[in-house]
JSON list of C-alpha atoms in Angstrom, two decimals:
[
{"chain": "L", "resi": 8, "resn": "MET", "atom": "CA", "xyz": [0.06, -0.01, -0.05]},
{"chain": "L", "resi": 9, "resn": "PRO", "atom": "CA", "xyz": [2.77, 2.63, 0.76]},
{"chain": "L", "resi": 10, "resn": "GLU", "atom": "CA", "xyz": [4.41, 1.84, -2.51]},
{"chain": "L", "resi": 11, "resn": "SER", "atom": "CA", "xyz": [1.03, 2.58, -4.31]},
{"chain": "L", "resi": 12, "resn": "THR", "atom": "CA", "xyz": [0.33, 5.66, -2.73]},
{"chain": "L", "resi": 13, "resn": "SER", "atom": "CA", "xyz": [4.00, 6.90, -3.51]},
{"chain": "L", "resi": 14, "resn": "THR", "atom": "CA", "xyz": [3.49, 6.04, -7.15]},
{"chain": "L", "resi": 15, "resn": "SER", "atom": "CA", "xyz": [0.18, 7.83, -7.37]},
{"chain": "L", "resi": 16, "resn": "LEU", "atom": "CA", "xyz": [1.71, 11.26, -5.96]},
{"chain": "L", "resi": 17, "resn": "PRO", "atom": "CA", "xyz": [3.56, 11.94, -9.02]},
{"chain": "L", "resi": 18, "resn": "PHE", "atom": "CA", "xyz": [0.61, 11.51, -11.35]},
{"chain": "L", "resi": 19, "resn": "ALA", "atom": "CA", "xyz": [-1.63, 13.78, -9.00]},
{"chain": "L", "resi": 20, "resn": "LEU", "atom": "CA", "xyz": [1.07, 16.37, -9.14]},
{"chain": "L", "resi": 21, "resn": "LEU", "atom": "CA", "xyz": [1.08, 16.31, -12.76]},
{"chain": "L", "resi": 22, "resn": "ILE", "atom": "CA", "xyz": [-2.78, 16.51, -13.26]},
{"chain": "L", "resi": 23, "resn": "ALA", "atom": "CA", "xyz": [-2.79, 19.55, -10.70]},
{"chain": "L", "resi": 24, "resn": "ILE", "atom": "CA", "xyz": [-0.09, 21.44, -12.53]},
{"chain": "L", "resi": 25, "resn": "GLY", "atom": "CA", "xyz": [-2.05, 20.68, -16.05]},
{"chain": "L", "resi": 26, "resn": "ILE", "atom": "CA", "xyz": [-5.27, 21.94, -14.61]},
{"chain": "L", "resi": 27, "resn": "ALA", "atom": "CA", "xyz": [-3.37, 24.85, -13.25]},
{"chain": "L", "resi": 28, "resn": "LEU", "atom": "CA", "xyz": [-1.58, 25.59, -16.55]},
{"chain": "L", "resi": 29, "resn": "GLY", "atom": "CA", "xyz": [-4.71, 25.00, -18.55]},
{"chain": "L", "resi": 30, "resn": "GLY", "atom": "CA", "xyz": [-6.57, 27.63, -16.21]},
{"chain": "L", "resi": 31, "resn": "TRP", "atom": "CA", "xyz": [-3.79, 29.97, -16.73]},
{"chain": "L", "resi": 32, "resn": "PHE", "atom": "CA", "xyz": [-4.20, 29.75, -20.62]},
{"chain": "L", "resi": 33, "resn": "ILE", "atom": "CA", "xyz": [-7.68, 30.04, -20.55]},
{"chain": "L", "resi": 34, "resn": "GLY", "atom": "CA", "xyz": [-7.60, 33.05, -18.26]},
{"chain": "L", "resi": 35, "resn": "GLU", "atom": "CA", "xyz": [-5.07, 34.72, -20.61]},
{"chain": "L", "resi": 36, "resn": "GLY", "atom": "CA", "xyz": [-7.46, 34.01, -23.38]},
{"chain": "L", "resi": 37, "resn": "PHE", "atom": "CA", "xyz": [-10.25, 35.42, -21.84]},
{"chain": "L", "resi": 38, "resn": "VAL", "atom": "CA", "xyz": [-8.02, 38.65, -20.75]},
{"chain": "L", "resi": 39, "resn": "GLU", "atom": "CA", "xyz": [-6.90, 39.05, -24.55]},
{"chain": "L", "resi": 40, "resn": "ALA", "atom": "CA", "xyz": [-10.45, 38.60, -25.77]},
{"chain": "L", "resi": 41, "resn": "ARG", "atom": "CA", "xyz": [-11.65, 41.32, -23.34]},
{"chain": "L", "resi": 42, "resn": "THR", "atom": "CA", "xyz": [-8.70, 43.45, -24.37]},
{"chain": "L", "resi": 43, "resn": "GLY", "atom": "CA", "xyz": [-9.44, 43.00, -27.86]},
{"chain": "L", "resi": 44, "resn": "ASP", "atom": "CA", "xyz": [-12.94, 44.30, -27.59]},
{"chain": "L", "resi": 45, "resn": "ARG", "atom": "CA", "xyz": [-11.78, 47.59, -26.03]},
{"chain": "L", "resi": 46, "resn": "PHE", "atom": "CA", "xyz": [-11.45, 49.98, -28.82]},
{"chain": "L", "resi": 47, "resn": "VAL", "atom": "CA", "xyz": [-12.41, 53.45, -29.71]},
{"chain": "L", "resi": 48, "resn": "THR", "atom": "CA", "xyz": [-13.92, 54.68, -32.91]},
{"chain": "L", "resi": 49, "resn": "VAL", "atom": "CA", "xyz": [-12.81, 58.57, -33.89]},
{"chain": "L", "resi": 50, "resn": "LYS", "atom": "CA", "xyz": [-12.90, 60.36, -37.03]},
{"chain": "L", "resi": 51, "resn": "GLY", "atom": "CA", "xyz": [-10.44, 62.67, -38.70]},
{"chain": "L", "resi": 52, "resn": "VAL", "atom": "CA", "xyz": [-11.37, 65.56, -40.86]},
{"chain": "L", "resi": 53, "resn": "SER", "atom": "CA", "xyz": [-9.22, 67.12, -43.54]},
{"chain": "L", "resi": 54, "resn": "GLU", "atom": "CA", "xyz": [-10.40, 70.37, -45.71]},
{"chain": "L", "resi": 55, "resn": "ARG", "atom": "CA", "xyz": [-9.00, 72.16, -48.32]},
{"chain": "L", "resi": 56, "resn": "ASP", "atom": "CA", "xyz": [-10.34, 75.51, -49.76]},
{"chain": "L", "resi": 57, "resn": "VAL", "atom": "CA", "xyz": [-9.74, 75.36, -53.92]},
{"chain": "L", "resi": 58, "resn": "LEU", "atom": "CA", "xyz": [-10.26, 77.42, -57.00]},
{"chain": "L", "resi": 59, "resn": "ALA", "atom": "CA", "xyz": [-12.21, 75.50, -59.79]},
{"chain": "L", "resi": 60, "resn": "ASP", "atom": "CA", "xyz": [-9.74, 74.80, -62.68]},
{"chain": "L", "resi": 61, "resn": "MET", "atom": "CA", "xyz": [-12.27, 74.28, -65.54]},
{"chain": "L", "resi": 62, "resn": "ALA", "atom": "CA", "xyz": [-15.40, 76.27, -66.59]},
{"chain": "L", "resi": 63, "resn": "LEU", "atom": "CA", "xyz": [-17.97, 75.13, -68.75]},
{"chain": "L", "resi": 64, "resn": "TRP", "atom": "CA", "xyz": [-20.42, 78.07, -70.20]},
{"chain": "L", "resi": 65, "resn": "PRO", "atom": "CA", "xyz": [-23.02, 77.07, -72.68]},
{"chain": "L", "resi": 66, "resn": "ILE", "atom": "CA", "xyz": [-24.44, 80.29, -74.48]},
{"chain": "L", "resi": 67, "resn": "ARG", "atom": "CA", "xyz": [-27.54, 79.81, -76.29]},
{"chain": "L", "resi": 68, "resn": "PHE", "atom": "CA", "xyz": [-29.12, 82.55, -78.22]},
{"chain": "L", "resi": 69, "resn": "VAL", "atom": "CA", "xyz": [-32.37, 82.85, -80.24]},
{"chain": "L", "resi": 70, "resn": "ALA", "atom": "CA", "xyz": [-33.63, 84.73, -83.24]},
{"chain": "L", "resi": 71, "resn": "SER", "atom": "CA", "xyz": [-37.11, 84.49, -84.52]},
{"chain": "L", "resi": 72, "resn": "GLY", "atom": "CA", "xyz": [-39.27, 85.88, -87.35]},
{"chain": "L", "resi": 73, "resn": "ASN", "atom": "CA", "xyz": [-41.51, 85.14, -90.37]},
{"chain": "L", "resi": 74, "resn": "ASN", "atom": "CA", "xyz": [-38.70, 85.40, -93.03]},
{"chain": "L", "resi": 75, "resn": "LEU", "atom": "CA", "xyz": [-36.20, 82.55, -92.77]},
{"chain": "L", "resi": 76, "resn": "ASP", "atom": "CA", "xyz": [-33.42, 84.35, -94.52]},
{"chain": "L", "resi": 77, "resn": "THR", "atom": "CA", "xyz": [-33.87, 87.32, -92.17]},
{"chain": "L", "resi": 78, "resn": "VAL", "atom": "CA", "xyz": [-33.74, 84.92, -89.15]},
{"chain": "L", "resi": 79, "resn": "GLN", "atom": "CA", "xyz": [-30.68, 83.35, -90.32]},
{"chain": "L", "resi": 80, "resn": "ASP", "atom": "CA", "xyz": [-28.72, 86.52, -91.00]},
{"chain": "L", "resi": 81, "resn": "LYS", "atom": "CA", "xyz": [-29.91, 87.59, -87.35]},
{"chain": "L", "resi": 82, "resn": "ILE", "atom": "CA", "xyz": [-28.51, 84.55, -85.78]},
{"chain": "L", "resi": 83, "resn": "ARG", "atom": "CA", "xyz": [-25.33, 84.97, -87.72]},
{"chain": "L", "resi": 84, "resn": "GLN", "atom": "CA", "xyz": [-24.92, 88.49, -86.56]},
{"chain": "L", "resi": 85, "resn": "ASP", "atom": "CA", "xyz": [-25.57, 87.44, -82.93]},
{"chain": "L", "resi": 86, "resn": "ARG", "atom": "CA", "xyz": [-23.15, 84.70, -83.09]},
{"chain": "L", "resi": 87, "resn": "SER", "atom": "CA", "xyz": [-20.39, 87.04, -84.49]},
{"chain": "L", "resi": 88, "resn": "GLN", "atom": "CA", "xyz": [-21.30, 89.49, -81.88]},
{"chain": "L", "resi": 89, "resn": "ILE", "atom": "CA", "xyz": [-20.98, 86.88, -78.93]},
{"chain": "L", "resi": 90, "resn": "GLN", "atom": "CA", "xyz": [-17.72, 85.72, -80.39]},
{"chain": "L", "resi": 91, "resn": "ARG", "atom": "CA", "xyz": [-16.27, 89.23, -80.16]},
{"chain": "L", "resi": 92, "resn": "PHE", "atom": "CA", "xyz": [-17.64, 89.60, -76.87]},
{"chain": "L", "resi": 93, "resn": "LEU", "atom": "CA", "xyz": [-15.68, 86.49, -75.57]},
{"chain": "L", "resi": 94, "resn": "THR", "atom": "CA", "xyz": [-12.63, 87.70, -77.17]},
{"chain": "L", "resi": 95, "resn": "ALA", "atom": "CA", "xyz": [-12.68, 90.98, -75.87]},
{"chain": "L", "resi": 96, "resn": "HIS", "atom": "CA", "xyz": [-12.92, 89.23, -72.46]},
{"chain": "L", "resi": 97, "resn": "GLY", "atom": "CA", "xyz": [-9.50, 87.51, -73.27]},
{"chain": "L", "resi": 98, "resn": "ILE", "atom": "CA", "xyz": [-11.02, 84.25, -74.00]},
{"chain": "L", "resi": 99, "resn": "ALA", "atom": "CA", "xyz": [-9.16, 82.14, -76.75]},
{"chain": "L", "resi": 100, "resn": "GLU", "atom": "CA", "xyz": [-10.97, 81.23, -79.73]},
{"chain": "L", "resi": 101, "resn": "ASP", "atom": "CA", "xyz": [-10.03, 77.68, -79.47]},
{"chain": "L", "resi": 102, "resn": "ALA", "atom": "CA", "xyz": [-11.89, 77.76, -76.29]},
{"chain": "L", "resi": 103, "resn": "ILE", "atom": "CA", "xyz": [-15.15, 78.55, -78.06]},
{"chain": "L", "resi": 104, "resn": "GLU", "atom": "CA", "xyz": [-16.82, 75.82, -80.01]},
{"chain": "L", "resi": 105, "resn": "LEU", "atom": "CA", "xyz": [-20.01, 76.47, -82.23]},
{"chain": "L", "resi": 106, "resn": "GLN", "atom": "CA", "xyz": [-22.61, 73.75, -81.50]},
{"chain": "L", "resi": 107, "resn": "ASN", "atom": "CA", "xyz": [-25.74, 72.43, -83.09]},
{"chain": "L", "resi": 108, "resn": "LEU", "atom": "CA", "xyz": [-28.31, 74.86, -84.86]},
{"chain": "L", "resi": 109, "resn": "GLU", "atom": "CA", "xyz": [-31.92, 74.31, -84.13]},
{"chain": "L", "resi": 110, "resn": "VAL", "atom": "CA", "xyz": [-34.45, 75.54, -86.78]},
{"chain": "L", "resi": 111, "resn": "ILE", "atom": "CA", "xyz": [-38.29, 75.40, -85.57]},
{"chain": "L", "resi": 112, "resn": "ASP", "atom": "CA", "xyz": [-41.06, 76.08, -88.24]},
{"chain": "L", "resi": 113, "resn": "ARG", "atom": "CA", "xyz": [-44.09, 76.65, -86.12]},
{"chain": "L", "resi": 114, "resn": "THR", "atom": "CA", "xyz": [-46.40, 75.87, -89.24]},
{"chain": "L", "resi": 115, "resn": "ALA", "atom": "CA", "xyz": [-44.96, 72.53, -89.15]},
{"chain": "L", "resi": 116, "resn": "GLN", "atom": "CA", "xyz": [-46.06, 71.65, -85.78]},
{"chain": "L", "resi": 117, "resn": "SER", "atom": "CA", "xyz": [-49.19, 69.27, -86.26]},
{"chain": "L", "resi": 118, "resn": "TYR", "atom": "CA", "xyz": [-50.28, 70.03, -82.85]},
{"chain": "L", "resi": 119, "resn": "GLN", "atom": "CA", "xyz": [-50.28, 73.65, -83.14]},
{"chain": "L", "resi": 120, "resn": "ALA", "atom": "CA", "xyz": [-52.98, 75.67, -85.35]},
{"chain": "L", "resi": 121, "resn": "GLY", "atom": "CA", "xyz": [-53.52, 79.19, -86.08]},
{"chain": "L", "resi": 122, "resn": "SER", "atom": "CA", "xyz": [-51.34, 82.12, -87.03]},
{"chain": "L", "resi": 123, "resn": "TYR", "atom": "CA", "xyz": [-47.90, 83.07, -85.48]},
{"chain": "L", "resi": 124, "resn": "GLU", "atom": "CA", "xyz": [-46.47, 86.30, -84.99]},
{"chain": "L", "resi": 125, "resn": "ASN", "atom": "CA", "xyz": [-43.00, 84.68, -85.81]},
{"chain": "L", "resi": 126, "resn": "ARG", "atom": "CA", "xyz": [-43.08, 81.48, -87.79]},
{"chain": "L", "resi": 127, "resn": "PHE", "atom": "CA", "xyz": [-39.46, 80.45, -87.75]},
{"chain": "L", "resi": 128, "resn": "ILE", "atom": "CA", "xyz": [-37.52, 80.37, -84.39]},
{"chain": "L", "resi": 129, "resn": "LEU", "atom": "CA", "xyz": [-33.61, 79.63, -84.62]},
{"chain": "L", "resi": 130, "resn": "GLU", "atom": "CA", "xyz": [-31.50, 78.57, -81.56]},
{"chain": "L", "resi": 131, "resn": "GLN", "atom": "CA", "xyz": [-27.72, 78.02, -81.44]},
{"chain": "L", "resi": 132, "resn": "THR", "atom": "CA", "xyz": [-25.03, 77.27, -78.68]},
{"chain": "L", "resi": 133, "resn": "LEU", "atom": "CA", "xyz": [-21.79, 78.41, -78.33]},
{"chain": "L", "resi": 134, "resn": "MET", "atom": "CA", "xyz": [-19.88, 76.31, -75.68]},
{"chain": "L", "resi": 135, "resn": "VAL", "atom": "CA", "xyz": [-17.06, 77.91, -73.92]},
{"chain": "L", "resi": 136, "resn": "ARG", "atom": "CA", "xyz": [-14.75, 75.47, -72.31]},
{"chain": "L", "resi": 137, "resn": "SER", "atom": "CA", "xyz": [-11.52, 76.96, -70.50]},
{"chain": "L", "resi": 138, "resn": "GLU", "atom": "CA", "xyz": [-9.38, 76.31, -67.73]},
{"chain": "L", "resi": 139, "resn": "ASP", "atom": "CA", "xyz": [-8.86, 80.35, -67.25]},
{"chain": "L", "resi": 140, "resn": "VAL", "atom": "CA", "xyz": [-11.68, 80.30, -64.83]},
{"chain": "L", "resi": 141, "resn": "MET", "atom": "CA", "xyz": [-11.24, 83.98, -64.01]},
{"chain": "L", "resi": 142, "resn": "LYS", "atom": "CA", "xyz": [-11.99, 85.36, -67.25]},
{"chain": "L", "resi": 143, "resn": "ILE", "atom": "CA", "xyz": [-15.10, 83.04, -67.55]},
{"chain": "L", "resi": 144, "resn": "ASN", "atom": "CA", "xyz": [-16.12, 84.42, -64.45]},
{"chain": "L", "resi": 145, "resn": "ARG", "atom": "CA", "xyz": [-15.67, 88.05, -65.49]},
{"chain": "L", "resi": 146, "resn": "ALA", "atom": "CA", "xyz": [-17.11, 87.51, -68.67]},
{"chain": "L", "resi": 147, "resn": "SER", "atom": "CA", "xyz": [-20.41, 86.00, -67.21]},
{"chain": "L", "resi": 148, "resn": "GLN", "atom": "CA", "xyz": [-20.76, 88.87, -65.00]},
{"chain": "L", "resi": 149, "resn": "ASP", "atom": "CA", "xyz": [-21.17, 91.27, -67.89]},
{"chain": "L", "resi": 150, "resn": "ILE", "atom": "CA", "xyz": [-23.48, 89.12, -69.98]},
{"chain": "L", "resi": 151, "resn": "GLY", "atom": "CA", "xyz": [-25.84, 91.98, -69.54]},
{"chain": "L", "resi": 152, "resn": "SER", "atom": "CA", "xyz": [-24.09, 93.92, -72.18]},
{"chain": "L", "resi": 153, "resn": "LEU", "atom": "CA", "xyz": [-25.09, 91.22, -74.87]},
{"chain": "L", "resi": 154, "resn": "VAL", "atom": "CA", "xyz": [-28.83, 91.66, -73.91]},
{"chain": "L", "resi": 155, "resn": "GLU", "atom": "CA", "xyz": [-28.59, 95.12, -74.12]},
{"chain": "L", "resi": 156, "resn": "ALA", "atom": "CA", "xyz": [-27.21, 94.85, -77.63]},
{"chain": "L", "resi": 157, "resn": "GLY", "atom": "CA", "xyz": [-30.25, 92.95, -78.83]},
{"chain": "L", "resi": 158, "resn": "ILE", "atom": "CA", "xyz": [-29.30, 89.41, -78.43]},
{"chain": "L", "resi": 159, "resn": "ILE", "atom": "CA", "xyz": [-31.92, 87.36, -76.95]},
{"chain": "L", "resi": 160, "resn": "LEU", "atom": "CA", "xyz": [-30.62, 84.37, -74.67]},
{"chain": "L", "resi": 161, "resn": "ASN", "atom": "CA", "xyz": [-32.23, 81.29, -73.69]},
{"chain": "L", "resi": 162, "resn": "SER", "atom": "CA", "xyz": [-32.27, 81.69, -69.87]},
{"chain": "L", "resi": 163, "resn": "GLN", "atom": "CA", "xyz": [-32.64, 77.81, -69.76]},
{"chain": "L", "resi": 164, "resn": "TYR", "atom": "CA", "xyz": [-29.20, 77.36, -70.63]},
{"chain": "L", "resi": 165, "resn": "SER", "atom": "CA", "xyz": [-27.38, 80.76, -70.37]},
{"chain": "L", "resi": 166, "resn": "GLY", "atom": "CA", "xyz": [-29.23, 82.26, -67.50]},
{"chain": "L", "resi": 167, "resn": "SER", "atom": "CA", "xyz": [-27.52, 80.04, -64.74]},
{"chain": "L", "resi": 168, "resn": "GLY", "atom": "CA", "xyz": [-23.95, 80.90, -65.78]},
{"chain": "L", "resi": 169, "resn": "PRO", "atom": "CA", "xyz": [-20.95, 78.84, -66.18]},
{"chain": "L", "resi": 170, "resn": "THR", "atom": "CA", "xyz": [-20.44, 75.53, -64.47]},
{"chain": "L", "resi": 171, "resn": "TYR", "atom": "CA", "xyz": [-16.96, 75.29, -62.71]},
{"chain": "L", "resi": 172, "resn": "LEU", "atom": "CA", "xyz": [-15.25, 72.11, -62.01]},
{"chain": "L", "resi": 173, "resn": "PHE", "atom": "CA", "xyz": [-12.52, 70.96, -59.90]},
{"chain": "L", "resi": 174, "resn": "ASN", "atom": "CA", "xyz": [-10.34, 68.11, -61.38]},
{"chain": "L", "resi": 175, "resn": "GLY", "atom": "CA", "xyz": [-7.21, 68.40, -59.07]},
{"chain": "L", "resi": 176, "resn": "LEU", "atom": "CA", "xyz": [-8.53, 66.02, -56.56]},
{"chain": "L", "resi": 177, "resn": "SER", "atom": "CA", "xyz": [-5.81, 63.37, -57.09]},
{"chain": "L", "resi": 178, "resn": "ASP", "atom": "CA", "xyz": [-3.04, 65.68, -56.09]},
{"chain": "L", "resi": 179, "resn": "LEU", "atom": "CA", "xyz": [-4.58, 66.47, -52.82]},
{"chain": "L", "resi": 180, "resn": "LYS", "atom": "CA", "xyz": [-5.70, 63.07, -51.85]},
{"chain": "L", "resi": 181, "resn": "PRO", "atom": "CA", "xyz": [-2.12, 61.73, -50.25]},
{"chain": "L", "resi": 182, "resn": "GLU", "atom": "CA", "xyz": [-1.72, 65.01, -48.12]},
{"chain": "L", "resi": 183, "resn": "MET", "atom": "CA", "xyz": [-5.52, 65.12, -46.96]},
{"chain": "L", "resi": 184, "resn": "ILE", "atom": "CA", "xyz": [-5.74, 61.43, -46.18]},
{"chain": "L", "resi": 185, "resn": "ALA", "atom": "CA", "xyz": [-2.55, 61.72, -44.04]},
{"chain": "L", "resi": 186, "resn": "GLU", "atom": "CA", "xyz": [-3.88, 64.75, -42.26]},
{"chain": "L", "resi": 187, "resn": "ALA", "atom": "CA", "xyz": [-7.09, 63.02, -41.55]},
{"chain": "L", "resi": 188, "resn": "THR", "atom": "CA", "xyz": [-5.39, 60.09, -40.22]},
{"chain": "L", "resi": 189, "resn": "ARG", "atom": "CA", "xyz": [-3.18, 62.14, -37.87]},
{"chain": "L", "resi": 190, "resn": "ASN", "atom": "CA", "xyz": [-6.35, 64.36, -36.44]},
{"chain": "L", "resi": 191, "resn": "ALA", "atom": "CA", "xyz": [-8.11, 61.03, -35.96]},
{"chain": "L", "resi": 192, "resn": "ARG", "atom": "CA", "xyz": [-5.00, 59.57, -34.13]},
{"chain": "L", "resi": 193, "resn": "GLU", "atom": "CA", "xyz": [-4.91, 62.74, -31.98]},
{"chain": "L", "resi": 194, "resn": "SER", "atom": "CA", "xyz": [-8.58, 62.18, -30.75]},
{"chain": "L", "resi": 195, "resn": "ALA", "atom": "CA", "xyz": [-7.92, 58.54, -30.09]},
{"chain": "L", "resi": 196, "resn": "GLN", "atom": "CA", "xyz": [-4.83, 59.58, -28.01]},
{"chain": "L", "resi": 197, "resn": "GLN", "atom": "CA", "xyz": [-6.97, 62.09, -26.01]},
{"chain": "L", "resi": 198, "resn": "PHE", "atom": "CA", "xyz": [-9.72, 59.97, -25.23]},
{"chain": "L", "resi": 199, "resn": "ALA", "atom": "CA", "xyz": [-7.17, 56.96, -24.13]},
{"chain": "L", "resi": 200, "resn": "HIS", "atom": "CA", "xyz": [-5.30, 59.67, -22.02]},
{"chain": "L", "resi": 201, "resn": "ASP", "atom": "CA", "xyz": [-8.57, 60.84, -20.31]},
{"chain": "L", "resi": 202, "resn": "SER", "atom": "CA", "xyz": [-9.80, 57.00, -19.61]},
{"chain": "L", "resi": 203, "resn": "GLY", "atom": "CA", "xyz": [-6.22, 56.42, -18.07]},
{"chain": "L", "resi": 204, "resn": "SER", "atom": "CA", "xyz": [-5.47, 53.93, -20.70]},
{"chain": "L", "resi": 205, "resn": "ASP", "atom": "CA", "xyz": [-2.71, 53.14, -23.64]},
{"chain": "L", "resi": 206, "resn": "LEU", "atom": "CA", "xyz": [-3.55, 53.48, -27.09]},
{"chain": "L", "resi": 207, "resn": "GLY", "atom": "CA", "xyz": [-3.02, 50.34, -29.14]},
{"chain": "L", "resi": 208, "resn": "GLY", "atom": "CA", "xyz": [-2.70, 49.55, -32.74]},
{"chain": "L", "resi": 209, "resn": "ILE", "atom": "CA", "xyz": [-5.51, 50.04, -35.62]},
{"chain": "L", "resi": 210, "resn": "ARG", "atom": "CA", "xyz": [-8.50, 47.71, -35.56]},
{"chain": "L", "resi": 211, "resn": "ASN", "atom": "CA", "xyz": [-10.21, 48.82, -38.49]},
{"chain": "L", "resi": 212, "resn": "ALA", "atom": "CA", "xyz": [-9.92, 51.79, -40.74]},
{"chain": "L", "resi": 213, "resn": "ASN", "atom": "CA", "xyz": [-12.16, 53.58, -43.31]},
{"chain": "L", "resi": 214, "resn": "GLN", "atom": "CA", "xyz": [-10.45, 56.28, -45.70]},
{"chain": "L", "resi": 215, "resn": "GLY", "atom": "CA", "xyz": [-13.83, 57.91, -46.14]},
{"chain": "L", "resi": 216, "resn": "VAL", "atom": "CA", "xyz": [-15.08, 59.49, -49.43]},
{"chain": "L", "resi": 217, "resn": "PHE", "atom": "CA", "xyz": [-13.69, 62.93, -50.81]},
{"chain": "L", "resi": 218, "resn": "VAL", "atom": "CA", "xyz": [-16.64, 65.28, -51.64]},
{"chain": "L", "resi": 219, "resn": "ILE", "atom": "CA", "xyz": [-16.48, 68.76, -53.12]},
{"chain": "L", "resi": 220, "resn": "LEU", "atom": "CA", "xyz": [-18.72, 71.38, -51.36]},
{"chain": "L", "resi": 221, "resn": "ALA", "atom": "CA", "xyz": [-19.67, 74.87, -52.05]},
{"chain": "L", "resi": 222, "resn": "ARG", "atom": "CA", "xyz": [-17.40, 77.00, -50.00]},
{"chain": "L", "resi": 223, "resn": "ASP", "atom": "CA", "xyz": [-20.33, 79.29, -49.29]},
{"chain": "L", "resi": 224, "resn": "LYS", "atom": "CA", "xyz": [-22.96, 77.49, -47.55]},
{"chain": "L", "resi": 225, "resn": "ALA", "atom": "CA", "xyz": [-26.13, 79.35, -48.19]},
{"chain": "L", "resi": 226, "resn": "PRO", "atom": "CA", "xyz": [-29.58, 78.17, -49.42]},
{"chain": "L", "resi": 227, "resn": "MET", "atom": "CA", "xyz": [-29.90, 77.72, -53.26]},
{"chain": "L", "resi": 228, "resn": "LEU", "atom": "CA", "xyz": [-26.06, 78.17, -53.78]},
{"chain": "L", "resi": 229, "resn": "GLN", "atom": "CA", "xyz": [-25.00, 75.17, -56.05]},
{"chain": "L", "resi": 230, "resn": "GLU", "atom": "CA", "xyz": [-21.52, 73.81, -55.58]},
{"chain": "L", "resi": 231, "resn": "GLU", "atom": "CA", "xyz": [-21.04, 73.56, -59.47]},
{"chain": "L", "resi": 232, "resn": "LYS", "atom": "CA", "xyz": [-21.81, 77.44, -59.81]},
{"chain": "L", "resi": 233, "resn": "GLN", "atom": "CA", "xyz": [-19.21, 78.41, -57.21]},
{"chain": "L", "resi": 234, "resn": "ILE", "atom": "CA", "xyz": [-16.02, 79.14, -58.56]},
{"chain": "L", "resi": 235, "resn": "ARG", "atom": "CA", "xyz": [-14.25, 78.59, -55.14]},
{"chain": "L", "resi": 236, "resn": "LYS", "atom": "CA", "xyz": [-15.16, 75.34, -53.46]},
{"chain": "L", "resi": 237, "resn": "THR", "atom": "CA", "xyz": [-14.12, 73.14, -50.27]},
{"chain": "L", "resi": 238, "resn": "VAL", "atom": "CA", "xyz": [-12.78, 69.56, -50.87]},
{"chain": "L", "resi": 239, "resn": "ARG", "atom": "CA", "xyz": [-13.45, 67.49, -47.58]},
{"chain": "L", "resi": 240, "resn": "VAL", "atom": "CA", "xyz": [-12.72, 64.06, -46.46]},
{"chain": "L", "resi": 241, "resn": "VAL", "atom": "CA", "xyz": [-13.62, 62.10, -43.11]},
{"chain": "L", "resi": 242, "resn": "SER", "atom": "CA", "xyz": [-11.71, 59.23, -42.15]},
{"chain": "L", "resi": 243, "resn": "THR", "atom": "CA", "xyz": [-13.11, 56.87, -39.80]},
{"chain": "L", "resi": 244, "resn": "ILE", "atom": "CA", "xyz": [-10.51, 54.65, -37.57]},
{"chain": "L", "resi": 245, "resn": "GLU", "atom": "CA", "xyz": [-10.80, 52.19, -34.92]},
{"chain": "L", "resi": 246, "resn": "TYR", "atom": "CA", "xyz": [-8.00, 51.91, -32.50]},
{"chain": "L", "resi": 247, "resn": "TYR", "atom": "CA", "xyz": [-7.42, 49.42, -29.74]},
{"chain": "L", "resi": 248, "resn": "ILE", "atom": "CA", "xyz": [-7.52, 50.69, -26.14]},
{"chain": "L", "resi": 249, "resn": "GLU", "atom": "CA", "xyz": [-4.91, 48.75, -23.67]},
{"chain": "L", "resi": 250, "resn": "ASP", "atom": "CA", "xyz": [-4.56, 49.14, -19.76]}
]
């Protein structure tokens, strides 16, 4: 009996050690799991005020009358006067594109009957496309001089003025992403400091979407109609929090 008891002691000791080690590993596993669940979500913002680098300006003009030849002469005269107007504002000729001429004979429209004061209506568009946005902007502010000269503009196309675009986003992206990430990390570090913890590594990151906004925030002001804009990105990052 004593010999049997002495033999069983090492086995019991090994079992006890195994249970203890197993408990330690399990305990460590739970600690890591709980630590892994501790994280903070922060957002980093980066903004840049930019100037548009492309202007698109459709100028659509109209002439009407009962004699087609006379109306055609008027539309040609108006076209030449608009081209001189643009040239006088420093806009290059190769930035001006003559687009389609639309001719309407109102007597040929089956859904309309009766006599008309103006049988023929001719409309044509001059499309201005230029990277010199400031010249386009100044010319558009002087569009009233064309009206004073007797040129009829189609307000649906010309009344809203030029459309301003910004195409330099790819040049801004690296710097703005770095700034947004840096701002997000500073917020996370402040949170960790205030909670008496340390900031760990990144758990998850979302770069965010770049958006181009109107610089001047006001009702009815459209971004594409403003020559000055704001580029904005908001990055969302999750950081681990460590004790």
